[in-house]
PDB file of C-alpha atoms in Angstrom:
ATOM      1  CA  MET A   1     -28.031  35.313   9.569  1.00  0.00           C
ATOM      2  CA  MET A   2     -30.388  35.322  12.418  1.00  0.00           C
ATOM      3  CA  ASP A   3     -33.960  35.559  11.606  1.00  0.00           C
ATOM      4  CA  ALA A   4     -35.462  39.254  12.261  1.00  0.00           C
ATOM      5  CA  THR A   5     -38.751  37.455  13.537  1.00  0.00           C
ATOM      6  CA  VAL A   6     -36.351  35.607  16.756  1.00  0.00           C
ATOM      7  CA  SER A   7     -33.196  38.696  17.292  1.00  0.00           C
ATOM      8  CA  ALA A   8     -36.806  40.702  17.747  1.00  0.00           C
ATOM      9  CA  LYS A   9     -38.040  38.957  20.699  1.00  0.00           C
ATOM     10  CA  THR A  10     -37.351  39.849  24.119  1.00  0.00           C
ATOM     11  CA  GLU A  11     -35.798  38.034  26.758  1.00  0.00           C
ATOM     12  CA  PRO A  12     -37.527  34.886  28.145  1.00  0.00           C
ATOM     13  CA  GLU A  13     -39.506  35.650  32.217  1.00  0.00           C
ATOM     14  CA  ASN A  14     -38.722  31.802  32.885  1.00  0.00           C
ATOM     15  CA  SER A  15     -38.071  31.945  36.393  1.00  0.00           C
ATOM     16  CA  VAL A  16     -34.742  30.352  38.300  1.00  0.00           C
ATOM     17  CA  VAL A  17     -35.030  27.410  40.730  1.00  0.00           C
ATOM     18  CA  SER A  18     -32.621  24.620  42.037  1.00  0.00           C
ATOM     19  CA  ARG A  19     -32.093  21.371  40.409  1.00  0.00           C
ATOM     20  CA  GLU A  20     -34.792  20.430  43.160  1.00  0.00           C
ATOM     21  CA  ALA A  21     -37.298  22.349  41.988  1.00  0.00           C
ATOM     22  CA  TRP A  22     -36.717  22.197  38.254  1.00  0.00           C
ATOM     23  CA  ARG A  23     -36.393  18.293  38.836  1.00  0.00           C
ATOM     24  CA  ASP A  24     -39.919  18.353  40.563  1.00  0.00           C
ATOM     25  CA  ALA A  25     -41.900  21.004  37.639  1.00  0.00           C
ATOM     26  CA  ARG A  26     -40.408  18.963  35.242  1.00  0.00           C
ATOM     27  CA  LEU A  27     -42.074  15.188  36.610  1.00  0.00           C
ATOM     28  CA  LYS A  28     -45.294  17.353  36.605  1.00  0.00           C
ATOM     29  CA  LEU A  29     -44.794  18.477  32.880  1.00  0.00           C
ATOM     30  CA  LEU A  30     -43.876  14.088  31.801  1.00  0.00           C
ATOM     31  CA  GLU A  31     -47.473  13.640  33.402  1.00  0.00           C
ATOM     32  CA  LEU A  32     -49.020  15.725  30.924  1.00  0.00           C
ATOM     33  CA  GLU A  33     -46.664  14.931  28.186  1.00  0.00           C
ATOM     34  CA  LYS A  34     -47.553  10.578  28.775  1.00  0.00           C
ATOM     35  CA  GLU A  35     -50.644  11.313  28.874  1.00  0.00           C
ATOM     36  CA  GLU A  36     -50.000  13.806  25.143  1.00  0.00           C
ATOM     37  CA  THR A  37     -48.901  10.260  24.551  1.00  0.00           C
ATOM     38  CA  ARG A  38     -51.994   8.584  24.864  1.00  0.00           C
ATOM     39  CA  LEU A  39     -54.031  10.831  23.617  1.00  0.00           C
ATOM     40  CA  ARG A  40     -51.940  10.621  20.767  1.00  0.00           C
ATOM     41  CA  ASP A  41     -52.249   6.639  20.533  1.00  0.00           C
ATOM     42  CA  LYS A  42     -56.134   6.929  20.708  1.00  0.00           C
ATOM     43  CA  VAL A  43     -56.167   8.948  17.842  1.00  0.00           C
ATOM     44  CA  ARG A  44     -53.878   6.878  15.753  1.00  0.00           C
ATOM     45  CA  ALA A  45     -56.400   3.985  16.525  1.00  0.00           C
ATOM     46  CA  ALA A  46     -59.056   5.614  15.864  1.00  0.00           C
ATOM     47  CA  ARG A  47     -57.756   7.148  12.365  1.00  0.00           C
ATOM     48  CA  GLN A  48     -56.774   3.655  11.516  1.00  0.00           C
ATOM     49  CA  ALA A  49     -60.378   1.982  12.461  1.00  0.00           C
ATOM     50  CA  LEU A  50     -62.345   4.940  10.105  1.00  0.00           C
ATOM     51  CA  PRO A  51     -64.473   3.192   7.094  1.00  0.00           C
ATOM     52  CA  TRP A  52     -62.973   4.167   3.584  1.00  0.00           C
ATOM     53  CA  VAL A  53     -64.755   5.491   0.331  1.00  0.00           C
ATOM     54  CA  LYS A  54     -64.616   3.239  -2.775  1.00  0.00           C
ATOM     55  CA  VAL A  55     -62.760   5.574  -5.742  1.00  0.00           C
ATOM     56  CA  ASP A  56     -64.680   5.243  -8.753  1.00  0.00           C
ATOM     57  CA  LYS A  57     -63.558   8.201 -10.913  1.00  0.00           C
ATOM     58  CA  ASP A  58     -60.881   8.146 -12.866  1.00  0.00           C
ATOM     59  CA  TYR A  59     -58.466  10.831 -12.318  1.00  0.00           C
ATOM     60  CA  THR A  60     -55.274  11.440 -15.016  1.00  0.00           C
ATOM     61  CA  PHE A  61     -52.103  12.565 -13.782  1.00  0.00           C
ATOM     62  CA  ASP A  62     -48.768  14.554 -15.490  1.00  0.00           C
ATOM     63  CA  THR A  63     -45.748  13.149 -14.686  1.00  0.00           C
ATOM     64  CA  GLN A  64     -42.283  13.237 -16.169  1.00  0.00           C
ATOM     65  CA  THR A  65     -42.939   9.639 -17.560  1.00  0.00           C
ATOM     66  CA  GLY A  66     -46.207  10.870 -19.333  1.00  0.00           C
ATOM     67  CA  ALA A  67     -49.890  10.569 -17.935  1.00  0.00           C
ATOM     68  CA  LYS A  68     -50.433   8.017 -14.687  1.00  0.00           C
ATOM     69  CA  SER A  69     -54.119   7.467 -13.333  1.00  0.00           C
ATOM     70  CA  LEU A  70     -54.630   7.650  -9.583  1.00  0.00           C
ATOM     71  CA  HIS A  71     -53.806   3.651  -9.883  1.00  0.00           C
ATOM     72  CA  ASP A  72     -50.018   3.855 -11.485  1.00  0.00           C
ATOM     73  CA  LEU A  73     -49.198   6.575  -8.803  1.00  0.00           C
ATOM     74  CA  PHE A  74     -49.526   3.413  -5.929  1.00  0.00           C
ATOM     75  CA  GLU A  75     -46.383   2.115  -8.092  1.00  0.00           C
ATOM     76  CA  GLY A  76     -46.971  -1.149  -7.422  1.00  0.00           C
ATOM     77  CA  ARG A  77     -48.006  -0.838  -3.304  1.00  0.00           C
ATOM     78  CA  SER A  78     -50.438  -0.888  -1.704  1.00  0.00           C
ATOM     79  CA  GLN A  79     -50.335   2.613   0.488  1.00  0.00           C
ATOM     80  CA  LEU A  80     -50.895   5.816  -1.114  1.00  0.00           C
ATOM     81  CA  LEU A  81     -49.919   9.118   1.027  1.00  0.00           C
ATOM     82  CA  VAL A  82     -50.829  12.667  -1.167  1.00  0.00           C
ATOM     83  CA  TYR A  83     -49.630  15.288  -0.265  1.00  0.00           C
ATOM     84  CA  HIS A  84     -51.783  18.666  -1.810  1.00  0.00           C
ATOM     85  CA  PHE A  85     -48.821  20.997  -2.261  1.00  0.00           C
ATOM     86  CA  MET A  86     -50.078  24.499  -2.966  1.00  0.00           C
ATOM     87  CA  LEU A  87     -48.633  25.482  -6.203  1.00  0.00           C
ATOM     88  CA  GLY A  88     -51.944  26.557  -8.746  1.00  0.00           C
ATOM     89  CA  PRO A  89     -52.096  27.010 -12.704  1.00  0.00           C
ATOM     90  CA  ASP A  90     -50.892  30.527 -12.355  1.00  0.00           C
ATOM     91  CA  TRP A  91     -48.350  30.806  -9.448  1.00  0.00           C
ATOM     92  CA  ASP A  92     -45.693  31.164  -9.940  1.00  0.00           C
ATOM     93  CA  GLU A  93     -43.695  29.644  -6.645  1.00  0.00           C
ATOM     94  CA  GLY A  94     -44.567  27.355  -4.441  1.00  0.00           C
ATOM     95  CA  CYS A  95     -46.703  28.422  -0.979  1.00  0.00           C
ATOM     96  CA  ILE A  96     -43.876  28.113   1.591  1.00  0.00           C
ATOM     97  CA  GLY A  97     -45.624  26.521   4.451  1.00  0.00           C
ATOM     98  CA  CYS A  98     -46.009  23.143   1.840  1.00  0.00           C
ATOM     99  CA  SER A  99     -42.074  24.243   1.329  1.00  0.00           C
ATOM    100  CA  PHE A 100     -41.669  23.564   4.304  1.00  0.00           C
ATOM    101  CA  PHE A 101     -43.102  20.407   4.955  1.00  0.00           C
ATOM    102  CA  CYS A 102     -41.925  19.349   1.892  1.00  0.00           C
ATOM    103  CA  ASP A 103     -38.321  19.622   2.844  1.00  0.00           C
ATOM    104  CA  HIS A 104     -39.084  17.017   5.549  1.00  0.00           C
ATOM    105  CA  ILE A 105     -39.798  14.225   2.907  1.00  0.00           C
ATOM    106  CA  GLU A 106     -36.752  12.987   1.199  1.00  0.00           C
ATOM    107  CA  GLY A 107     -35.428  11.041   4.073  1.00  0.00           C
ATOM    108  CA  ALA A 108     -38.536   9.170   4.822  1.00  0.00           C
ATOM    109  CA  LEU A 109     -38.812   7.762   1.181  1.00  0.00           C
ATOM    110  CA  PRO A 110     -36.757   4.695   1.472  1.00  0.00           C
ATOM    111  CA  HIS A 111     -38.824   3.710   4.896  1.00  0.00           C
ATOM    112  CA  LEU A 112     -42.020   4.245   3.688  1.00  0.00           C
ATOM    113  CA  ASN A 113     -41.573   2.656   0.155  1.00  0.00           C
ATOM    114  CA  ASN A 114     -39.996  -0.279   2.130  1.00  0.00           C
ATOM    115  CA  HIS A 115     -43.650   0.040   4.172  1.00  0.00           C
ATOM    116  CA  ASP A 116     -45.638  -0.870   1.588  1.00  0.00           C
ATOM    117  CA  VAL A 117     -46.040   3.470   0.998  1.00  0.00           C
ATOM    118  CA  THR A 118     -46.020   5.156  -1.774  1.00  0.00           C
ATOM    119  CA  TRP A 119     -45.489   9.317  -0.672  1.00  0.00           C
ATOM    120  CA  VAL A 120     -46.370  11.613  -3.845  1.00  0.00           C
ATOM    121  CA  ALA A 121     -47.237  15.475  -4.182  1.00  0.00           C
ATOM    122  CA  VAL A 122     -49.759  17.242  -6.210  1.00  0.00           C
ATOM    123  CA  SER A 123     -50.358  20.446  -7.698  1.00  0.00           C
ATOM    124  CA  ARG A 124     -52.844  21.939 -10.367  1.00  0.00           C
ATOM    125  CA  ALA A 125     -49.646  23.849 -11.254  1.00  0.00           C
ATOM    126  CA  PRO A 126     -48.840  22.554 -15.180  1.00  0.00           C
ATOM    127  CA  LEU A 127     -45.690  20.198 -14.874  1.00  0.00           C
ATOM    128  CA  SER A 128     -43.352  22.846 -16.136  1.00  0.00           C
ATOM    129  CA  LYS A 129     -44.601  24.960 -13.642  1.00  0.00           C
ATOM    130  CA  ILE A 130     -43.613  22.177 -11.267  1.00  0.00           C
ATOM    131  CA  GLU A 131     -40.044  20.762 -12.360  1.00  0.00           C
ATOM    132  CA  ALA A 132     -38.894  24.576 -12.542  1.00  0.00           C
ATOM    133  CA  TYR A 133     -40.034  25.342  -8.372  1.00  0.00           C
ATOM    134  CA  ARG A 134     -38.690  21.189  -8.093  1.00  0.00           C
ATOM    135  CA  HIS A 135     -35.116  22.540  -9.435  1.00  0.00           C
ATOM    136  CA  ARG A 136     -35.103  25.510  -7.355  1.00  0.00           C
ATOM    137  CA  MET A 137     -35.795  23.912  -4.278  1.00  0.00           C
ATOM    138  CA  ASP A 138     -33.092  20.828  -5.155  1.00  0.00           C
ATOM    139  CA  TRP A 139     -35.654  18.387  -4.214  1.00  0.00           C
ATOM    140  CA  ASN A 140     -36.564  14.797  -5.778  1.00  0.00           C
ATOM    141  CA  PHE A 141     -39.646  13.187  -4.649  1.00  0.00           C
ATOM    142  CA  PRO A 142     -42.526  12.231  -7.077  1.00  0.00           C
ATOM    143  CA  TRP A 143     -43.972  15.474  -7.950  1.00  0.00           C
ATOM    144  CA  VAL A 144     -47.242  15.028 -10.383  1.00  0.00           C
ATOM    145  CA  SER A 145     -49.636  17.882 -11.910  1.00  0.00           C
ATOM    146  CA  SER A 146     -53.453  17.609 -11.942  1.00  0.00           C
ATOM    147  CA  PHE A 147     -54.306  20.335 -13.931  1.00  0.00           C
ATOM    148  CA  GLY A 148     -57.127  19.899 -16.145  1.00  0.00           C
ATOM    149  CA  SER A 149     -58.384  16.733 -13.438  1.00  0.00           C
ATOM    150  CA  ASP A 150     -61.040  16.793 -11.115  1.00  0.00           C
ATOM    151  CA  PHE A 151     -58.313  15.514  -8.174  1.00  0.00           C
ATOM    152  CA  ASN A 152     -58.605  18.881  -6.197  1.00  0.00           C
ATOM    153  CA  TYR A 153     -61.759  19.935  -6.317  1.00  0.00           C
ATOM    154  CA  ASP A 154     -62.943  16.571  -5.206  1.00  0.00           C
ATOM    155  CA  TYR A 155     -60.721  17.134  -1.912  1.00  0.00           C
ATOM    156  CA  ASP A 156     -61.502  19.709  -0.990  1.00  0.00           C
ATOM    157  CA  VAL A 157     -58.373  21.889  -2.078  1.00  0.00           C
ATOM    158  CA  SER A 158     -58.844  23.578  -5.018  1.00  0.00           C
ATOM    159  CA  PHE A 159     -62.107  26.175  -5.001  1.00  0.00           C
ATOM    160  CA  SER A 160     -63.016  27.177  -8.575  1.00  0.00           C
ATOM    161  CA  ALA A 161     -64.809  30.415  -9.227  1.00  0.00           C
ATOM    162  CA  GLU A 162     -67.904  29.898  -8.755  1.00  0.00           C
ATOM    163  CA  ASP A 163     -67.696  28.187  -5.483  1.00  0.00           C
ATOM    164  CA  GLN A 164     -65.639  32.040  -4.350  1.00  0.00           C
ATOM    165  CA  ALA A 165     -68.317  33.260  -5.737  1.00  0.00           C
ATOM    166  CA  SER A 166     -71.210  31.445  -3.976  1.00  0.00           C
ATOM    167  CA  GLY A 167     -69.489  33.372  -0.142  1.00  0.00           C
ATOM    168  CA  SER A 168     -68.231  30.103   1.012  1.00  0.00           C
ATOM    169  CA  VAL A 169     -66.560  26.832   0.580  1.00  0.00           C
ATOM    170  CA  GLU A 170     -65.864  23.637   2.169  1.00  0.00           C
ATOM    171  CA  TYR A 171     -62.657  22.838   3.670  1.00  0.00           C
ATOM    172  CA  ASN A 172     -61.520  21.230   6.738  1.00  0.00           C
ATOM    173  CA  TYR A 173     -64.970  19.214   6.803  1.00  0.00           C
ATOM    174  CA  ARG A 174     -66.370  23.114   7.335  1.00  0.00           C
ATOM    175  CA  LYS A 175     -67.668  25.852   5.814  1.00  0.00           C
ATOM    176  CA  VAL A 176     -65.324  28.788   5.622  1.00  0.00           C
ATOM    177  CA  PRO A 177     -65.963  32.968   3.743  1.00  0.00           C
ATOM    178  CA  ALA A 178     -64.783  32.229   0.929  1.00  0.00           C
ATOM    179  CA  ASP A 179     -62.605  35.273   1.354  1.00  0.00           C
ATOM    180  CA  GLN A 180     -60.405  33.932   3.789  1.00  0.00           C
ATOM    181  CA  ILE A 181     -59.582  31.093   1.739  1.00  0.00           C
ATOM    182  CA  ALA A 182     -56.799  31.033  -1.261  1.00  0.00           C
ATOM    183  CA  ASP A 183     -57.761  29.634  -4.318  1.00  0.00           C
ATOM    184  CA  GLU A 184     -55.522  26.941  -3.779  1.00  0.00           C
ATOM    185  CA  GLU A 185     -55.180  25.179  -0.103  1.00  0.00           C
ATOM    186  CA  HIS A 186     -52.581  21.688   1.984  1.00  0.00           C
ATOM    187  CA  GLY A 187     -53.592  18.421   2.676  1.00  0.00           C
ATOM    188  CA  MET A 188     -52.786  15.080   3.195  1.00  0.00           C
ATOM    189  CA  SER A 189     -54.847  11.819   1.430  1.00  0.00           C
ATOM    190  CA  SER A 190     -54.839   8.694   2.570  1.00  0.00           C
ATOM    191  CA  PHE A 191     -55.689   6.084  -0.315  1.00  0.00           C
ATOM    192  CA  TYR A 192     -55.635   2.008  -0.350  1.00  0.00           C
ATOM    193  CA  ARG A 193     -55.261  -0.235  -2.870  1.00  0.00           C
ATOM    194  CA  ASN A 194     -56.411  -3.909  -2.452  1.00  0.00           C
ATOM    195  CA  ALA A 195     -54.698  -7.108  -4.571  1.00  0.00           C
ATOM    196  CA  GLU A 196     -58.355  -6.636  -7.062  1.00  0.00           C
ATOM    197  CA  GLY A 197     -57.256  -2.946  -7.803  1.00  0.00           C
ATOM    198  CA  GLU A 198     -59.781  -0.768  -6.399  1.00  0.00           C
ATOM    199  CA  ILE A 199     -58.949   2.190  -4.517  1.00  0.00           C
ATOM    200  CA  PHE A 200     -60.315   3.022  -1.853  1.00  0.00           C
ATOM    201  CA  HIS A 201     -59.660   6.982   0.124  1.00  0.00           C
ATOM    202  CA  THR A 202     -59.455   6.498   4.144  1.00  0.00           C
ATOM    203  CA  TYR A 203     -58.097   9.409   5.523  1.00  0.00           C
ATOM    204  CA  SER A 204     -57.577  13.127   4.661  1.00  0.00           C
ATOM    205  CA  THR A 205     -56.309  16.200   6.901  1.00  0.00           C
ATOM    206  CA  TYR A 206     -55.863  19.189   6.526  1.00  0.00           C
ATOM    207  CA  ALA A 207     -55.039  22.848   7.882  1.00  0.00           C
ATOM    208  CA  ARG A 208     -52.798  22.042  10.436  1.00  0.00           C
ATOM    209  CA  GLY A 209     -53.469  18.273  10.599  1.00  0.00           C
ATOM    210  CA  GLY A 210     -50.108  17.436   9.244  1.00  0.00           C
ATOM    211  CA  GLU A 211     -48.382  19.269  11.701  1.00  0.00           C
ATOM    212  CA  GLU A 212     -46.400  16.864  13.370  1.00  0.00           C
ATOM    213  CA  VAL A 213     -45.000  15.349  10.353  1.00  0.00           C
ATOM    214  CA  CYS A 214     -42.607  18.677  10.128  1.00  0.00           C
ATOM    215  CA  GLY A 215     -39.417  16.989  12.164  1.00  0.00           C
ATOM    216  CA  THR A 216     -38.513  20.858  12.385  1.00  0.00           C
ATOM    217  CA  LEU A 217     -41.667  22.062  14.423  1.00  0.00           C
ATOM    218  CA  MET A 218     -41.487  19.323  16.706  1.00  0.00           C
ATOM    219  CA  LEU A 219     -37.806  20.336  17.238  1.00  0.00           C
ATOM    220  CA  LEU A 220     -38.362  23.940  18.094  1.00  0.00           C
ATOM    221  CA  ASP A 221     -41.559  22.914  20.311  1.00  0.00           C
ATOM    222  CA  ARG A 222     -38.777  20.977  22.649  1.00  0.00           C
ATOM    223  CA  ALA A 223     -36.022  24.210  22.266  1.00  0.00           C
ATOM    224  CA  PRO A 224     -36.017  27.132  24.506  1.00  0.00           C
ATOM    225  CA  LEU A 225     -37.919  29.543  22.923  1.00  0.00           C
ATOM    226  CA  GLY A 226     -40.057  26.885  21.301  1.00  0.00           C
ATOM    227  CA  ARG A 227     -41.912  28.060  17.563  1.00  0.00           C
ATOM    228  CA  ASN A 228     -41.044  31.643  18.498  1.00  0.00           C
ATOM    229  CA  GLU A 229     -44.187  32.714  16.620  1.00  0.00           C
ATOM    230  CA  THR A 230     -45.885  36.124  16.273  1.00  0.00           C
ATOM    231  CA  SER A 231     -48.522  33.904  13.793  1.00  0.00           C
ATOM    232  CA  THR A 232     -48.504  30.508  12.768  1.00  0.00           C
ATOM    233  CA  MET A 233     -45.585  29.388  11.247  1.00  0.00           C
ATOM    234  CA  SER A 234     -45.286  33.372  10.495  1.00  0.00           C
ATOM    235  CA  PHE A 235     -41.077  32.399  11.180  1.00  0.00           C
ATOM    236  CA  LEU A 236     -40.992  30.638   8.256  1.00  0.00           C
ATOM    237  CA  LYS A 237     -38.347  31.759   4.736  1.00  0.00           C
ATOM    238  CA  ARG A 238     -38.363  28.974   2.213  1.00  0.00           C
ATOM    239  CA  HIS A 239     -34.885  27.428   2.390  1.00  0.00           C
ATOM    240  CA  ASP A 240     -33.296  29.319  -0.479  1.00  0.00           C
ATOM    241  CA  GLU A 241     -34.451  32.942   1.774  1.00  0.00           C
ATOM    242  CA  TYR A 242     -33.230  32.750   5.230  1.00  0.00           C
ATOM    243  CA  ASP A 243     -29.745  34.229   3.796  1.00  0.00           C
ATOM    244  CA  GLN A 244     -31.836  37.613   2.223  1.00  0.00           C
ATOM    245  CA  LYS A 245     -30.042  40.844   2.837  1.00  0.00           C
ATOM    246  CA  PRO A 246     -31.447  42.689   6.360  1.00  0.00           C
ATOM    247  CA  GLY A 247     -34.735  45.218   4.852  1.00  0.00           C
ATOM    248  CA  ALA A 248     -35.908  41.972   1.998  1.00  0.00           C
ATOM    249  CA  ALA A 249     -39.570  41.118   2.599  1.00  0.00           C
ATOM    250  CA  ALA A 250     -40.100  38.829   5.185  1.00  0.00           C
ATOM    251  CA  ALA A 251     -42.299  35.823   4.112  1.00  0.00           C
ATOM    252  CA  SER A 252     -45.469  34.391   5.792  1.00  0.00           C
ATOM    253  CA  SER A 253     -46.585  30.845   5.251  1.00  0.00           C
ATOM    254  CA  CYS A 254     -49.574  30.562   2.508  1.00  0.00           C
ATOM    255  CA  CYS A 255     -50.464  27.710   4.309  1.00  0.00           C
ATOM    256  CA  HIS A 256     -51.847  29.460   7.493  1.00  0.00           C
TER     257      HIS A 256
END
């Protein structure tokens, strides 16, 4: 079934030219693409060169095999990627945008693990809610609960009633008006564990910072109509909702 957002779009107005003229235009675009690649390499190098912060605080997570520490989440590897998945204690289902992001993860896990990297999703919802939503989405990646822990608050993806009452909260390294942000937000954080067992926070990204991980977006960027959005990721639904009957309420991404 074609998504209503896509079917409602007007026909594109690109000019139609000869093959030779198209090649000339493509070569100009290629120069921009090469510039983008060089800039991406520069950004990646700067990211790897960031200073680190030692993690001295103890955190406890509820998992399918019992309580675990942040140290345990590494599963014996030296690097840990944490995806801050928007699923709060009183939510009945996970964020649409976070669900879209995590649809891209399972195929990458063997490659990450072989490269000494562990990946895990963390949400503040109790484990029972996480497991219910995981079952619905048919996912098998590691996903743990930080309920009762300061972890989400310390990494600026959860905001208390007091935070919100103050009028603004810290998200994506800037102050955001509290009425423009949810009580749970998304992001991704990176950690390193050395041979002595010390843990360091090396990187966190929020908002659109993890967009390149979503291969579907990168593919759409190369499709004739691109992302075909009316707002950021407005075309998204959970992967089990695309076959909803006509007239069903359209979903939007709570990540944006």
